[in-house]
């Protein structure tokens, strides 16, 4: 349990560094630290599938960010000391929205089951009958590819659309 | 063609280690996948298969591992001594050395061995010239520096990879 | 983007195939062990990305790699759709597992799940590879 | 309860980046933070004490597993997140090519 608390603290610290630091490359690397601590926490809450995907996807995310930063610029020129006149409105907006989100989230968290004691009504059926009905011993694979195949299909469509979007945005000139 | 054969053997060995079984379905899939990996990536691989089959190279490699461990230990103690010593006897700098190894794999192994021993680090490589960052520049002369840094590794690597 | 030194090239030459094999292992054992199409597909994409990064974008034939990755992505999507429609053709529902389940805990079991994993892996890997080529490879985007 | 609050705090930090930062890459990083927070919250909700990962290792083993459904939902969400991040980054590259800056205030002034 204690290791989850420590990792949460490390993750929050790295997140603040990633938002606040001036060098954009260092910012991307700090975001990588956040992602890797998320991956370690996935292992600690017994989700190895998620941990594998998170680690690999995190590496690719940092590579994509690095490619973008090499294409554009290295330093964040918008950071300056003190609060300017034009910078005060976003801060007020953040305070309003941040407190709103926090209060509402904590209010909603009261309805959730306590940490470590989930309600598993549907999952019980999948766990007990999963091996007989699908033949897969990895219950997560059985759910994403058999019980909830539609979900995965929609995901494939979204990924296809995003690839299409990237190639369309970045192409040199339109076809005549 | 022969390079691809050696790469195929390596890939199949990796598959057997990963699955750790001789179940026929898994074996057939492993052979097909190794072929696929060889077709896609094998063209970049350049190590002659005859060299894998010669047993004395493997023997020299087995000898090289403890030798490397001993050199690494000595370098560790040396760096620790320099850190603890009150006067900090450091004279860092970058020196040039010349290697006798011809193959890419041998040069890579030499550069990695130099990097993994504490105190020396290979910075760049240009054909047979290596640029080494050294924590205690004993000599800046090319011949002497080569003898000091690369000498102990090169003896064995020449026998393994050439 | 130029290539890196001979050390990086030599190591990545050896490792790229191994990474590809490991990704395939993750995909094919997705119904038995942690992993599956998503993770394995990204790992396979990573093996090609390693080659592009170490040899430089000038070395690869950019046009043909785009064609290859688009073909593989479409193939993956098509394979997944056909697997889903198989249940409909057999007289039951969309996404029915109609192939025999086989013995549990063996590689060749679980009906369409390994095949669907392969389809997902092809789709994810090829899609992410083409995203990477578009973001990082030089000729396609801009002539500065 | 405390791990849940950690996730909420990560989401709020991401929100802070999105709202107050003026650099486009920082805004993209803020979106990534929000995504991580949501994924982690889902995985934490499914956690069960002293239970194993949902993988059957032998036919007669006891079925004391954590909740697999949040894991299955998050698995697709992670890869979709990478896709949306890639679209965001390509838009950033195009904006930089056109305006030669990443500052959104400058871009607003230069528009038109």
PDB file of N, CA, C and O in Angstrom, chain A residues 47-76:
ATOM      1  N   UNK A  47      -2.658  -5.228 -12.858  1.00  0.00           N
ATOM      2  CA  UNK A  47      -3.142  -5.089 -14.220  1.00  0.00           C
ATOM      3  C   UNK A  47      -1.962  -5.172 -15.184  1.00  0.00           C
ATOM      4  O   UNK A  47      -1.540  -4.158 -15.731  1.00  0.00           O
ATOM      5  N   UNK A  48      -1.375  -6.363 -15.388  1.00  0.00           N
ATOM      6  CA  UNK A  48      -0.169  -6.444 -16.233  1.00  0.00           C
ATOM      7  C   UNK A  48      -0.413  -6.080 -17.687  1.00  0.00           C
ATOM      8  O   UNK A  48       0.471  -5.511 -18.333  1.00  0.00           O
ATOM      9  N   UNK A  49      -1.625  -6.372 -18.203  1.00  0.00           N
ATOM     10  CA  UNK A  49      -1.927  -5.989 -19.594  1.00  0.00           C
ATOM     11  C   UNK A  49      -1.753  -4.494 -19.787  1.00  0.00           C
ATOM     12  O   UNK A  49      -1.089  -4.025 -20.710  1.00  0.00           O
ATOM     13  N   UNK A  50      -2.388  -3.755 -18.855  1.00  0.00           N
ATOM     14  CA  UNK A  50      -2.319  -2.297 -18.941  1.00  0.00           C
ATOM     15  C   UNK A  50      -0.893  -1.813 -18.801  1.00  0.00           C
ATOM     16  O   UNK A  50      -0.485  -0.869 -19.474  1.00  0.00           O
ATOM     17  N   UNK A  51      -0.104  -2.474 -17.938  1.00  0.00           N
ATOM     18  CA  UNK A  51       1.260  -2.007 -17.705  1.00  0.00           C
ATOM     19  C   UNK A  51       2.079  -2.134 -18.973  1.00  0.00           C
ATOM     20  O   UNK A  51       2.801  -1.199 -19.341  1.00  0.00           O
ATOM     21  N   UNK A  52       1.941  -3.270 -19.681  1.00  0.00           N
ATOM     22  CA  UNK A  52       2.718  -3.449 -20.914  1.00  0.00           C
ATOM     23  C   UNK A  52       2.346  -2.375 -21.925  1.00  0.00           C
ATOM     24  O   UNK A  52       3.208  -1.683 -22.484  1.00  0.00           O
ATOM     25  N   UNK A  53       1.028  -2.188 -22.140  1.00  0.00           N
ATOM     26  CA  UNK A  53       0.591  -1.210 -23.137  1.00  0.00           C
ATOM     27  C   UNK A  53       1.048   0.181 -22.735  1.00  0.00           C
ATOM     28  O   UNK A  53       1.532   0.963 -23.567  1.00  0.00           O
ATOM     29  N   UNK A  54       0.929   0.514 -21.436  1.00  0.00           N
ATOM     30  CA  UNK A  54       1.281   1.860 -20.983  1.00  0.00           C
ATOM     31  C   UNK A  54       2.764   2.137 -21.202  1.00  0.00           C
ATOM     32  O   UNK A  54       3.136   3.216 -21.682  1.00  0.00           O
ATOM     33  N   UNK A  55       3.626   1.160 -20.883  1.00  0.00           N
ATOM     34  CA  UNK A  55       5.064   1.383 -21.051  1.00  0.00           C
ATOM     35  C   UNK A  55       5.391   1.663 -22.510  1.00  0.00           C
ATOM     36  O   UNK A  55       6.047   2.655 -22.847  1.00  0.00           O
ATOM     37  N   UNK A  56       4.872   0.794 -23.411  1.00  0.00           N
ATOM     38  CA  UNK A  56       5.258   0.947 -24.815  1.00  0.00           C
ATOM     39  C   UNK A  56       4.686   2.236 -25.394  1.00  0.00           C
ATOM     40  O   UNK A  56       5.364   2.986 -26.106  1.00  0.00           O
ATOM     41  N   UNK A  57       3.406   2.522 -25.047  1.00  0.00           N
ATOM     42  CA  UNK A  57       2.768   3.725 -25.566  1.00  0.00           C
ATOM     43  C   UNK A  57       3.458   4.969 -25.028  1.00  0.00           C
ATOM     44  O   UNK A  57       3.607   5.974 -25.737  1.00  0.00           O
ATOM     45  N   UNK A  58       3.937   4.904 -23.779  1.00  0.00           N
ATOM     46  CA  UNK A  58       4.623   6.050 -23.203  1.00  0.00           C
ATOM     47  C   UNK A  58       5.897   6.350 -23.964  1.00  0.00           C
ATOM     48  O   UNK A  58       6.193   7.512 -24.259  1.00  0.00           O
ATOM     49  N   UNK A  59       6.643   5.282 -24.302  1.00  0.00           N
ATOM     50  CA  UNK A  59       7.873   5.490 -25.089  1.00  0.00           C
ATOM     51  C   UNK A  59       7.532   6.188 -26.401  1.00  0.00           C
ATOM     52  O   UNK A  59       8.168   7.178 -26.796  1.00  0.00           O
ATOM     53  N   UNK A  60       6.479   5.700 -27.071  1.00  0.00           N
ATOM     54  CA  UNK A  60       6.121   6.306 -28.353  1.00  0.00           C
ATOM     55  C   UNK A  60       5.657   7.747 -28.172  1.00  0.00           C
ATOM     56  O   UNK A  60       5.947   8.599 -29.011  1.00  0.00           O
ATOM     57  N   UNK A  61       4.933   8.020 -27.068  1.00  0.00           N
ATOM     58  CA  UNK A  61       4.481   9.392 -26.850  1.00  0.00           C
ATOM     59  C   UNK A  61       5.668  10.336 -26.711  1.00  0.00           C
ATOM     60  O   UNK A  61       5.679  11.423 -27.307  1.00  0.00           O
ATOM     61  N   UNK A  62       6.677   9.899 -25.925  1.00  0.00           N
ATOM     62  CA  UNK A  62       7.847  10.770 -25.752  1.00  0.00           C
ATOM     63  C   UNK A  62       8.568  10.960 -27.084  1.00  0.00           C
ATOM     64  O   UNK A  62       9.028  12.061 -27.408  1.00  0.00           O
ATOM     65  N   UNK A  63       8.631   9.883 -27.896  1.00  0.00           N
ATOM     66  CA  UNK A  63       9.284  10.008 -29.203  1.00  0.00           C
ATOM     67  C   UNK A  63       8.531  10.989 -30.086  1.00  0.00           C
ATOM     68  O   UNK A  63       9.134  11.846 -30.743  1.00  0.00           O
ATOM     69  N   UNK A  64       7.191  10.920 -30.059  1.00  0.00           N
ATOM     70  CA  UNK A  64       6.391  11.843 -30.869  1.00  0.00           C
ATOM     71  C   UNK A  64       6.611  13.279 -30.406  1.00  0.00           C
ATOM     72  O   UNK A  64       6.785  14.187 -31.230  1.00  0.00           O
ATOM     73  N   UNK A  65       6.603  13.484 -29.074  1.00  0.00           N
ATOM     74  CA  UNK A  65       6.823  14.838 -28.559  1.00  0.00           C
ATOM     75  C   UNK A  65       8.199  15.339 -28.956  1.00  0.00           C
ATOM     76  O   UNK A  65       8.352  16.510 -29.339  1.00  0.00           O
ATOM     77  N   UNK A  66       9.213  14.449 -28.865  1.00  0.00           N
ATOM     78  CA  UNK A  66      10.561  14.876 -29.220  1.00  0.00           C
ATOM     79  C   UNK A  66      10.632  15.243 -30.686  1.00  0.00           C
ATOM     80  O   UNK A  66      11.270  16.235 -31.063  1.00  0.00           O
ATOM     81  N   UNK A  67       9.960  14.462 -31.536  1.00  0.00           N
ATOM     82  CA  UNK A  67       9.960  14.781 -32.968  1.00  0.00           C
ATOM     83  C   UNK A  67       9.323  16.136 -33.212  1.00  0.00           C
ATOM     84  O   UNK A  67       9.837  16.952 -33.998  1.00  0.00           O
ATOM     85  N   UNK A  68       8.204  16.408 -32.504  1.00  0.00           N
ATOM     86  CA  UNK A  68       7.547  17.702 -32.677  1.00  0.00           C
ATOM     87  C   UNK A  68       8.429  18.839 -32.203  1.00  0.00           C
ATOM     88  O   UNK A  68       8.527  19.885 -32.857  1.00  0.00           O
ATOM     89  N   UNK A  69       9.108  18.639 -31.043  1.00  0.00           N
ATOM     90  CA  UNK A  69       9.928  19.717 -30.497  1.00  0.00           C
ATOM     91  C   UNK A  69      11.124  19.973 -31.409  1.00  0.00           C
ATOM     92  O   UNK A  69      11.524  21.125 -31.614  1.00  0.00           O
ATOM     93  N   UNK A  70      11.689  18.905 -32.010  1.00  0.00           N
ATOM     94  CA  UNK A  70      12.783  19.123 -32.960  1.00  0.00           C
ATOM     95  C   UNK A  70      12.305  19.902 -34.167  1.00  0.00           C
ATOM     96  O   UNK A  70      13.045  20.692 -34.747  1.00  0.00           O
ATOM     97  N   UNK A  71      11.062  19.704 -34.562  1.00  0.00           N
ATOM     98  CA  UNK A  71      10.513  20.427 -35.694  1.00  0.00           C
ATOM     99  C   UNK A  71      10.240  21.891 -35.375  1.00  0.00           C
ATOM    100  O   UNK A  71      10.257  22.727 -36.263  1.00  0.00           O
ATOM    101  N   UNK A  72       9.884  22.167 -34.089  1.00  0.00           N
ATOM    102  CA  UNK A  72       9.447  23.523 -33.771  1.00  0.00           C
ATOM    103  C   UNK A  72      10.513  24.259 -32.981  1.00  0.00           C
ATOM    104  O   UNK A  72      11.480  24.728 -33.544  1.00  0.00           O
ATOM    105  N   UNK A  73      10.362  24.369 -31.669  1.00  0.00           N
ATOM    106  CA  UNK A  73      11.320  25.152 -30.892  1.00  0.00           C
ATOM    107  C   UNK A  73      11.564  24.493 -29.543  1.00  0.00           C
ATOM    108  O   UNK A  73      10.724  23.758 -29.057  1.00  0.00           O
ATOM    109  N   UNK A  74      12.743  24.782 -28.958  1.00  0.00           N
ATOM    110  CA  UNK A  74      13.141  24.091 -27.748  1.00  0.00           C
ATOM    111  C   UNK A  74      12.686  24.768 -26.470  1.00  0.00           C
ATOM    112  O   UNK A  74      12.491  24.108 -25.467  1.00  0.00           O
ATOM    113  N   UNK A  75      12.598  26.099 -26.483  1.00  0.00           N
ATOM    114  CA  UNK A  75      12.348  26.795 -25.229  1.00  0.00           C
ATOM    115  C   UNK A  75      10.945  27.371 -25.204  1.00  0.00           C
ATOM    116  O   UNK A  75      10.413  27.803 -26.217  1.00  0.00           O
ATOM    117  N   UNK A  76      10.389  27.367 -24.013  1.00  0.00           N
ATOM    118  CA  UNK A  76       9.065  27.938 -23.809  1.00  0.00           C
ATOM    119  C   UNK A  76       9.240  29.424 -23.547  1.00  0.00           C
ATOM    120  O   UNK A  76       9.661  29.839 -22.477  1.00  0.00           O
TER     121      UNK A  76
END
